[in-house]
Coordinates of C-alpha atoms in Angstrom, one line a residue:
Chain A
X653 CA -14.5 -4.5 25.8
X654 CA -18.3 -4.3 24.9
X655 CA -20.4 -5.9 27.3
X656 CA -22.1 -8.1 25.1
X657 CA -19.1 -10.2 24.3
X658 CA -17.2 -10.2 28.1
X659 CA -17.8 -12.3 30.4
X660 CA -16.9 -12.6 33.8
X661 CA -15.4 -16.3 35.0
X662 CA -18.9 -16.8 36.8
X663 CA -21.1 -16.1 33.6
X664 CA -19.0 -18.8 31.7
X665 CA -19.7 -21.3 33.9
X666 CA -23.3 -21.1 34.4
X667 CA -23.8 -21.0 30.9
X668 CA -21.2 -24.2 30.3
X669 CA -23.1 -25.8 33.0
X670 CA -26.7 -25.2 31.8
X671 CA -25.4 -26.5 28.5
X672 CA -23.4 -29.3 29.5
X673 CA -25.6 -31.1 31.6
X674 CA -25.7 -34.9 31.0
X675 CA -23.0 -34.0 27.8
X676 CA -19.9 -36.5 27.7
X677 CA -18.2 -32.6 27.7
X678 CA -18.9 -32.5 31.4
X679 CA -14.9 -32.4 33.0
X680 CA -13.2 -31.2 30.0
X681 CA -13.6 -27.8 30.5
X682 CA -11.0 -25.6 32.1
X683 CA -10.9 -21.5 32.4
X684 CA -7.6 -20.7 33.0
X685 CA -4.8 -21.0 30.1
X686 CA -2.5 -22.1 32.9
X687 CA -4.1 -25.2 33.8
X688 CA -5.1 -26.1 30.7
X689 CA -3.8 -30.0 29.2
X690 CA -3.9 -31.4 25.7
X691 CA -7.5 -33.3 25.4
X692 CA -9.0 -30.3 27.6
X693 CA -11.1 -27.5 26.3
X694 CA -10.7 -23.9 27.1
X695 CA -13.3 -21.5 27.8
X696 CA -12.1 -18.1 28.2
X697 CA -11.9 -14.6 28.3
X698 CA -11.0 -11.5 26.5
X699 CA -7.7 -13.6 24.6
X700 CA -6.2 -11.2 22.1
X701 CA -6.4 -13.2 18.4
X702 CA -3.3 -13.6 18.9
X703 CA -3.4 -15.3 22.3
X704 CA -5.9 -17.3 21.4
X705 CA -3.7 -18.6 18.6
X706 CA -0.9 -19.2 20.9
X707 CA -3.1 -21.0 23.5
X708 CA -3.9 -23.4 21.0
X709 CA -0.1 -24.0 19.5
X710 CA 2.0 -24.0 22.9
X711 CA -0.6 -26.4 24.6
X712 CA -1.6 -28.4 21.3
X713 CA -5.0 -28.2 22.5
X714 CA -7.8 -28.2 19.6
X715 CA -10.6 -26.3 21.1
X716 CA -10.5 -22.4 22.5
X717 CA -13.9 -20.9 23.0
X718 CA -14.8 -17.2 23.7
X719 CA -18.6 -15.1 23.9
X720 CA -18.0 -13.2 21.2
X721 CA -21.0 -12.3 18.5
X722 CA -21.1 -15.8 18.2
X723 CA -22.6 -16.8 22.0
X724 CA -21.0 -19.0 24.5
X725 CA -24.2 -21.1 24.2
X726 CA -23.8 -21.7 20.4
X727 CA -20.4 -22.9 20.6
X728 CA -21.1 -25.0 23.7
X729 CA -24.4 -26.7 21.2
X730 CA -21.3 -27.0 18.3
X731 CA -19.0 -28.5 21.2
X732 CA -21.8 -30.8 22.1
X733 CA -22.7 -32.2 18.6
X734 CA -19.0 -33.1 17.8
X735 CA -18.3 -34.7 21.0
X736 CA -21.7 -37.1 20.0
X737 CA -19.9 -38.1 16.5
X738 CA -17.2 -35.8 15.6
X739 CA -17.4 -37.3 11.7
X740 CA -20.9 -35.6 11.3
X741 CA -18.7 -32.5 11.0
X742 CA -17.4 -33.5 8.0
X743 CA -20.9 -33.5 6.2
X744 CA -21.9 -30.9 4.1
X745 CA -25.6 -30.8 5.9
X746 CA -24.1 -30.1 9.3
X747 CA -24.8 -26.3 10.3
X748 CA -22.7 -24.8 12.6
X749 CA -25.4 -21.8 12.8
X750 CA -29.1 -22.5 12.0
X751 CA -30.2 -20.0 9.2
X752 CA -31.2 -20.2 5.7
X753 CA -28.3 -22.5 3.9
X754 CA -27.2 -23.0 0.2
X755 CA -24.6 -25.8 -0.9
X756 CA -22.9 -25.7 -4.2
X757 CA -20.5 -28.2 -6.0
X758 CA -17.1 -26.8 -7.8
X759 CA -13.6 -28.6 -8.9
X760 CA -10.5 -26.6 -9.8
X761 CA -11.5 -25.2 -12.7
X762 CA -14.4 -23.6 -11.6
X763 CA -14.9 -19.8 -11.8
X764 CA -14.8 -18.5 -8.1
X765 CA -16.4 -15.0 -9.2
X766 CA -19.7 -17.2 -10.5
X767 CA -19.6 -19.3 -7.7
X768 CA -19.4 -16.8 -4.9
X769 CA -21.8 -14.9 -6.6
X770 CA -24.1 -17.7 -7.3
X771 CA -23.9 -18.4 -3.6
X772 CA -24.6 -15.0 -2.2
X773 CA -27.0 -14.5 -4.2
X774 CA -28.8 -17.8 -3.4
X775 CA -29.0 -16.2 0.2
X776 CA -30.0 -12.9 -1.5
X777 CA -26.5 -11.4 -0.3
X778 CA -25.3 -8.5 -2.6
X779 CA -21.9 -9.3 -3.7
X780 CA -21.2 -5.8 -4.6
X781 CA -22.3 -4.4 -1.2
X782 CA -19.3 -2.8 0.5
X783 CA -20.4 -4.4 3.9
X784 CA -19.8 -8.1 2.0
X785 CA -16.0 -7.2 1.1
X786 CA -14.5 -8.9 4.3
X787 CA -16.9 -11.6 3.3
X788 CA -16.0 -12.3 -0.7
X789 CA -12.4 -12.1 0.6
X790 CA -12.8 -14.7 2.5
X791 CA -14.5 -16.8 0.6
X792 CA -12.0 -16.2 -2.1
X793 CA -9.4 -17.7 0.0
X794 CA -11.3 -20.8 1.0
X795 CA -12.3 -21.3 -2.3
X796 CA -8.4 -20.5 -3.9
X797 CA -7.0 -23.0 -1.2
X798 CA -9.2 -26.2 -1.9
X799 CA -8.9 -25.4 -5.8
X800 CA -4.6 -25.0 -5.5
X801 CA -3.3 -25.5 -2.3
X802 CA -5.0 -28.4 -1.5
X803 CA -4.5 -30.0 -4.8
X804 CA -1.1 -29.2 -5.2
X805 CA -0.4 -30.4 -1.9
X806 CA -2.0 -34.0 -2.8
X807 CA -0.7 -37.5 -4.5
X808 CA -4.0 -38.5 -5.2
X809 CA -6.4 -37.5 -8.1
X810 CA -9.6 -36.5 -6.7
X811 CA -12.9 -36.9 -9.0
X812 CA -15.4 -35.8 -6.3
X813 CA -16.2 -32.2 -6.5
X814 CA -15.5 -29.8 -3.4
X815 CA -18.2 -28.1 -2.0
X816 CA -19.2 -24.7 -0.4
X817 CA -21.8 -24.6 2.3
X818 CA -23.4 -21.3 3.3
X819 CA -25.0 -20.6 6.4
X820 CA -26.7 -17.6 7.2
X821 CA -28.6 -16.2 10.5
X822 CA -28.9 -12.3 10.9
X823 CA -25.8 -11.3 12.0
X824 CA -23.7 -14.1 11.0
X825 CA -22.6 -16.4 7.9
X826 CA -20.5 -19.4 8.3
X827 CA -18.6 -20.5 5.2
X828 CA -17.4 -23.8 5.0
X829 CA -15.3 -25.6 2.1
X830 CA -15.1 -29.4 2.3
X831 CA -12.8 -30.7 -0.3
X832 CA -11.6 -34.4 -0.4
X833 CA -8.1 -34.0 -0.6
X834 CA -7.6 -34.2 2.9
X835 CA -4.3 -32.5 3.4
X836 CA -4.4 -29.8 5.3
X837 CA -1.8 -29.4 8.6
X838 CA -4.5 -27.2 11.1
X839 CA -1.3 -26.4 13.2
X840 CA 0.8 -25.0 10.3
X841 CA -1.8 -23.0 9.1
X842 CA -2.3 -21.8 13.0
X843 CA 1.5 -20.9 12.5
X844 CA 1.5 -19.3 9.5
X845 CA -1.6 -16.8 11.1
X846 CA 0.8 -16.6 14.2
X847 CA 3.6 -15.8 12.0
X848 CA 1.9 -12.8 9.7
X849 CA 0.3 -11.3 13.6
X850 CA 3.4 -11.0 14.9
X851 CA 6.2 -10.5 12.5
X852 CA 3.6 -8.5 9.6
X853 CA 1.9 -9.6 6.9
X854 CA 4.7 -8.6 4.7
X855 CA 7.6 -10.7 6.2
X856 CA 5.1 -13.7 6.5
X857 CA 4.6 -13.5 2.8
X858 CA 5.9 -16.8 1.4
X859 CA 7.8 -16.6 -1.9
X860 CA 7.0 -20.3 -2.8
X861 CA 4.2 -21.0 -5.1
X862 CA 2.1 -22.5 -2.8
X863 CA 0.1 -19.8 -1.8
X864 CA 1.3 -17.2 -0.1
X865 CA 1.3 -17.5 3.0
X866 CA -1.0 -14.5 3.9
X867 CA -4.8 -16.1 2.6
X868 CA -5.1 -17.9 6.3
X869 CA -4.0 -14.9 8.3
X870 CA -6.4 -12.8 6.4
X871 CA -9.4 -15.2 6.7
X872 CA -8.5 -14.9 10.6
X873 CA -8.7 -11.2 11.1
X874 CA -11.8 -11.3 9.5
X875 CA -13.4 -14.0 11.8
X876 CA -15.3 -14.8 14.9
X877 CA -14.4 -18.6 14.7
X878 CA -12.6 -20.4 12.6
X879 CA -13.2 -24.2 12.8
X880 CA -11.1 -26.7 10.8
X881 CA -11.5 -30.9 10.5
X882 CA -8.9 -33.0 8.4
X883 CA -9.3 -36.8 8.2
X884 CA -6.0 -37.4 6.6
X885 CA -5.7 -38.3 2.7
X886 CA -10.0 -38.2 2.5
X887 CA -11.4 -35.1 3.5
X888 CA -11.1 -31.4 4.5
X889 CA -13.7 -29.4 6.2
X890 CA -13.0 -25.8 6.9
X891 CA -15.7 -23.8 8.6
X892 CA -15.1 -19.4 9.4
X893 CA -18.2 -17.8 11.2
X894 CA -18.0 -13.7 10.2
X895 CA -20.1 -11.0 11.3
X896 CA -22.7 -10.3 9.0
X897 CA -24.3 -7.1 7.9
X898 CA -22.4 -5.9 11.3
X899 CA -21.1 -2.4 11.9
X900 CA -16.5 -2.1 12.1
X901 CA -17.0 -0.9 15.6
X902 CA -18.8 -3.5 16.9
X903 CA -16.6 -6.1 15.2
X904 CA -13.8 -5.1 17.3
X905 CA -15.3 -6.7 20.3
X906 CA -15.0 -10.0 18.8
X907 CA -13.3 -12.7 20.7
X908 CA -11.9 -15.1 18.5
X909 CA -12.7 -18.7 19.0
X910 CA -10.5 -22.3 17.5
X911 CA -11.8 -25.4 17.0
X912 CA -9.4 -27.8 15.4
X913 CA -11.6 -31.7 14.2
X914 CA -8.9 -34.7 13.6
X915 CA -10.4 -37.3 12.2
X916 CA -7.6 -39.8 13.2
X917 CA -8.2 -42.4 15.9
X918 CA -5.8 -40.8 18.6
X919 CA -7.1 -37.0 17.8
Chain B
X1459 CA -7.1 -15.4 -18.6
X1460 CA -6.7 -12.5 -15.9
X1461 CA -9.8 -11.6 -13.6
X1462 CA -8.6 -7.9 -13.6
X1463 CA -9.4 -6.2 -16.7
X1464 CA -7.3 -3.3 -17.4
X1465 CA -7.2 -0.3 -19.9
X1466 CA -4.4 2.5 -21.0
X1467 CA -5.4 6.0 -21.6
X1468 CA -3.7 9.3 -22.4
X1469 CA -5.6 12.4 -20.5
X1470 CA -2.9 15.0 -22.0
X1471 CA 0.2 14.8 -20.1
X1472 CA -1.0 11.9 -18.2
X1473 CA -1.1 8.2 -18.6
X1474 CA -4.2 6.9 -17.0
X1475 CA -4.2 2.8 -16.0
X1476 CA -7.9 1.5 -14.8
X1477 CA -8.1 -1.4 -13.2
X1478 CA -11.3 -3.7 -12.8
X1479 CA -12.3 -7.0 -11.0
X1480 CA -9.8 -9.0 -9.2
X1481 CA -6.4 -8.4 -8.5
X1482 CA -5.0 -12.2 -8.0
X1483 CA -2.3 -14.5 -9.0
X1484 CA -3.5 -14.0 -13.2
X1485 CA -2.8 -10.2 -12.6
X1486 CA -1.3 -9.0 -15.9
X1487 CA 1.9 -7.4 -15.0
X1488 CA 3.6 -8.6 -18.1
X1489 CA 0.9 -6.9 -20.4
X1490 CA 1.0 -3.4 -18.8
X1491 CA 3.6 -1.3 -20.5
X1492 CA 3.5 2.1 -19.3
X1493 CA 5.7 5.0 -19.9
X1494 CA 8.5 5.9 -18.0
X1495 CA 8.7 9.5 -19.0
X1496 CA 5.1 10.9 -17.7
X1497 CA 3.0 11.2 -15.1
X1498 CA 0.8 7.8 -14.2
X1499 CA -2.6 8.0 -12.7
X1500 CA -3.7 4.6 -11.3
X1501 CA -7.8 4.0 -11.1
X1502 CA -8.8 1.5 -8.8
X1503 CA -13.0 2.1 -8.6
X1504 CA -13.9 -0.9 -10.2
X1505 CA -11.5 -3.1 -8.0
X1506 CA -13.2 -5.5 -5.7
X1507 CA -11.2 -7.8 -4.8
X1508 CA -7.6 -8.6 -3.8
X1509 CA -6.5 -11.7 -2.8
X1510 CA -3.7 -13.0 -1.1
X1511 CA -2.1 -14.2 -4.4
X1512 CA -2.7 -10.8 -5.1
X1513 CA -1.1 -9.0 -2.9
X1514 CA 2.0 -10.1 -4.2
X1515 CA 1.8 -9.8 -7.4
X1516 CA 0.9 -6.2 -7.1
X1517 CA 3.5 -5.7 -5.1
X1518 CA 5.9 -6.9 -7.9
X1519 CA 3.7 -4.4 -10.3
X1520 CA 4.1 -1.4 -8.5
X1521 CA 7.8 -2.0 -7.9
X1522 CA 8.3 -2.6 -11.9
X1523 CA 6.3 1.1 -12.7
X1524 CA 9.5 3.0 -13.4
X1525 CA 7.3 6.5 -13.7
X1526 CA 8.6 8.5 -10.5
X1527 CA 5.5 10.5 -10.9
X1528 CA 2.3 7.9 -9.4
X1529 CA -0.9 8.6 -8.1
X1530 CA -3.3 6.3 -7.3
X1531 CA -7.5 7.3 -6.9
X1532 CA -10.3 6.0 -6.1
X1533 CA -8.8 3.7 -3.7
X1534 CA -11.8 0.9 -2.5
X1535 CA -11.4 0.1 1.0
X1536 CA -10.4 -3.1 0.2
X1537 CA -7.0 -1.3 -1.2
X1538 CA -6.6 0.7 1.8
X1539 CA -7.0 -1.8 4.3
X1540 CA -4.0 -3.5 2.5
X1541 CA -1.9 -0.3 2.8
X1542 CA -2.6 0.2 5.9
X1543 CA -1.8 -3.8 6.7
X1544 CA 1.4 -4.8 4.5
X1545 CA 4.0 -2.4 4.5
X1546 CA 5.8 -2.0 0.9
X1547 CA 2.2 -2.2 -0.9
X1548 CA 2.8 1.4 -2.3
X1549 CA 5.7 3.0 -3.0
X1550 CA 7.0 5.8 -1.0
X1551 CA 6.7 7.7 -3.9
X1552 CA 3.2 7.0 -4.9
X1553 CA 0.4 9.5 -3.9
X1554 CA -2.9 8.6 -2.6
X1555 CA -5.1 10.8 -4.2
X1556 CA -8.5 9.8 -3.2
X1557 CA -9.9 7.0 -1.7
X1558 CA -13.4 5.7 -0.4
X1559 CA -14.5 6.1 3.2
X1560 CA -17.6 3.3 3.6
X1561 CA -20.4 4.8 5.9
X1562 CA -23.5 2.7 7.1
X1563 CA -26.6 2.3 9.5
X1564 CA -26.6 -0.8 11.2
X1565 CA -30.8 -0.8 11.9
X1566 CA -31.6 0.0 8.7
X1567 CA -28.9 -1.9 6.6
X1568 CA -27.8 0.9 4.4
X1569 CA -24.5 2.0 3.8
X1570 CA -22.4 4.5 1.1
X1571 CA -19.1 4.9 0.5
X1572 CA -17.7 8.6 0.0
X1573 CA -14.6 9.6 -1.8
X1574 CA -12.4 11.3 0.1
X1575 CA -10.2 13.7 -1.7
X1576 CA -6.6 15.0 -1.2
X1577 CA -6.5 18.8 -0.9
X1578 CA -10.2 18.6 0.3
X1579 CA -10.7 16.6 2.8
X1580 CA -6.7 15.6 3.9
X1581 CA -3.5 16.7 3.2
X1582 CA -0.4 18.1 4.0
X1583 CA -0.9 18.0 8.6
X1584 CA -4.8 18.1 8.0
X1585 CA -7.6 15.4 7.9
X1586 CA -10.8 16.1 8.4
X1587 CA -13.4 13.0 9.1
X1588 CA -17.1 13.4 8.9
X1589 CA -18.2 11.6 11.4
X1590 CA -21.7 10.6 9.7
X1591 CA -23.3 11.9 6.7
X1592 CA -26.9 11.4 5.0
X1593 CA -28.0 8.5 3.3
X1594 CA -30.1 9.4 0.3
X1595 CA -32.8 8.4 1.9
X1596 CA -32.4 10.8 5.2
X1597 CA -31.1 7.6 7.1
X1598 CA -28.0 9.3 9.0
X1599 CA -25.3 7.0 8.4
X1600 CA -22.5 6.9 10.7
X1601 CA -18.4 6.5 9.2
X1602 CA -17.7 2.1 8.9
X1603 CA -14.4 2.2 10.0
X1604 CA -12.2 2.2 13.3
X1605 CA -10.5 5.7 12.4
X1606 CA -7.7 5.3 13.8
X1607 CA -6.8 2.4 12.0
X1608 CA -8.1 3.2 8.6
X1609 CA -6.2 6.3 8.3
X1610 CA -2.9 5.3 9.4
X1611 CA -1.7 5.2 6.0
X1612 CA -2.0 9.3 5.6
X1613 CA 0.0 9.9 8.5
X1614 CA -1.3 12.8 9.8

């Protein structure tokens, strides 16, 4: 494990308490999987992806933080802004990383090679470099989901336009796809990701039309968080922090980090 | 309309099939007709993206090829990472005949992808990785990829 992104139990709680001081977060932390309960968050260690996938779906918690190349500290200043007003997640000017920013408008028609190049190259990202590939794919699949899945999975005619948010700090980009369909099921995506780890991305692959079962699980391989908000039947905010302009080796010392945003009352 | 554009041509004995763009749901397996009785070559430089959608409907394309004689060059990484990941994305039978190894310099931000190619740089119980190489502008760039991982798919 690289030594930038481990940290030892004693690390994790200075920085959590540094961060946390005076924060309505203060109590809701635990760092042991064992002990954790529903409302709780977890702030851990070296989780595999696919531990930290499990953590979330056995104890139906909605928030697993790791150091990772996204800090401890930045997730605890995310933590701390939603636990002020989780909603503000769900506006296109919230930044989960400070950086330069672009936001564009599309609908389901809309050509996802102009628009992911329009957006990269509003950030004056290449879309052609090799280094972006894990990048466009991902954005391929946000964008593919809120134009069909999403849709398809929806009674209700939407007239608003989706939008994609970029982010961008030096070595990291947060995508985000808000769409106002509000229908996505965090946990069955979660299971589908779980499903394609552990049984292979071939046997995971759905034969319904509905996508195809493999666009989340690739989204998550290629992340360092992946942060998702539904208020149900309005809107739909999912946010995935990648490495940027990072070298393979160092990305496999990421430790994967969940955030799950319900909008409802009880969540 | 698909987002992979895609071209037939006959290079003597062989049929060649480029592919460019996106390999997605629109892919056009229903438009390529290619012969049964000769050798295919499959060119996949100008790919650049697949996406999950994709993923199976190449899967159905490969599996509807009926040529027993398929090689496949050029492969971006992209295409390899998706060999190495979902098993039944090639053929058995299909040959790998080249395919692009990315190489880059994380302090400088410059990167290159080389082509390795079979009988040259792998084959039959050989593989032979350059660990870095130079960037045209001296930079030394060091290989992008966890080895061990990327080349799975050769088997050596």
């Amino acid at each position: 494990m690289n030594s930038d992104c481990k940290k030892n139990l004693d690390e994790r709680k200075q920085i959590i308490e540094n961060k946390i001081i005076n924060s309505p977060l203060k109590n809701q932390i635990v760092y042991d999987p064992l002990s954790l309960f529903q409302k709780e968050i977890l702030c851990a260690d070296q989780l595999s992806p696919i531990e930290c996938l499990d953590v979330i779906l056995s104890k139906k918690t909605q928030h697993c933080i790791q150091n990772s190349l996204e800090s401890l500290e930045s997730k605890c200043d995310f933590l701390n802004k939603i636990y002020v007003n989780k909603f503000d997640f769900f506006s296109p000017h919230f930044e989960v990383i400070q950086g330069n920013s672009c936001i564009l408008d599309f609908n389901d028609i809309s050509s996802r090679d102009d628009l992911i190049n329009k957006a990269l190259s509003q950030l004056g990202l290449n879309a052609d470099s090799q280094k972006l590939s894990s990048i466009c794919q991902t954005l391929e699949e946000l964008v593919m989901n809120a134009q069909v899945d999403a849709k398809k999975l929806s009674k209700k005619v939407v007239l608003d336009h989706s939008k994609l948010i970029l982010n961008v700090s030096s070595q990291l980009i947060a995508i985000s796809i808000i769409d106002f369909y509000g229908t996505l099921d965090c946990y069955k995506l979660l299971k589908h990701i779980q499903a394609a780890l552990t049984l292979g991305f071939d046997k995971a692959m759905s034969k319904n039309s509905i996508g195809a079962g493999l666009g989340s699980a690739i989204v998550y391989e290629h992340c360092d968080s992946l942060i998702m908000g539904v208020i149900p039947n309005e809107i739909t905010r999912v946010t995935v922090i990648l490495p940027l302009a990072v070298s393979e080796k160092k990305k496999q010392y990421i430790q994967k980090s969940i955030h799950i945003i319900s909008g409802t009352e009880k969540g | 309309m698909s987002r992979c554009q895609y071209k037939i041509e006959n290079k003597g004995e062989v049929c060649e099939l480029i592919l460019a763009g996106v390999i997605d749901d629109s892919f056009p397996t229903a438009n390529i007709h290619l012969p049964a009785d000769k050798p295919i070559e499959i060119n996949l430089n100008e790919i650049k993206i697949i996406n999950s959608l994709g993923i199976r409907e190449w899967i159905k394309f490969v599996n509807s090829v009926q040529s027993k004689n398929v090689s496949i060059v050029c492969c971006p990484k992209i295409f390899i990472d998706q060999v190495n990941m979902v098993q039944g994305f090639i053929p058995a039978e299909f040959k790998i005949k080249s395919f692009y190894v990315p190489y880059f310099n994380e302090d400088d931000d410059l990167e290159k992808s080389v082509l390795y190619v079979e009988g040259q740089d792998y084959g039959e119980g050989f593989l032979n990785v350059k660990s870095t190489i130079n960037h045209d502008t001296g930079v030394v760039l060091d290989i992008d990829v966890m080895e061990q991982k990327y080349f799975k798919f050769l088997k050596v």
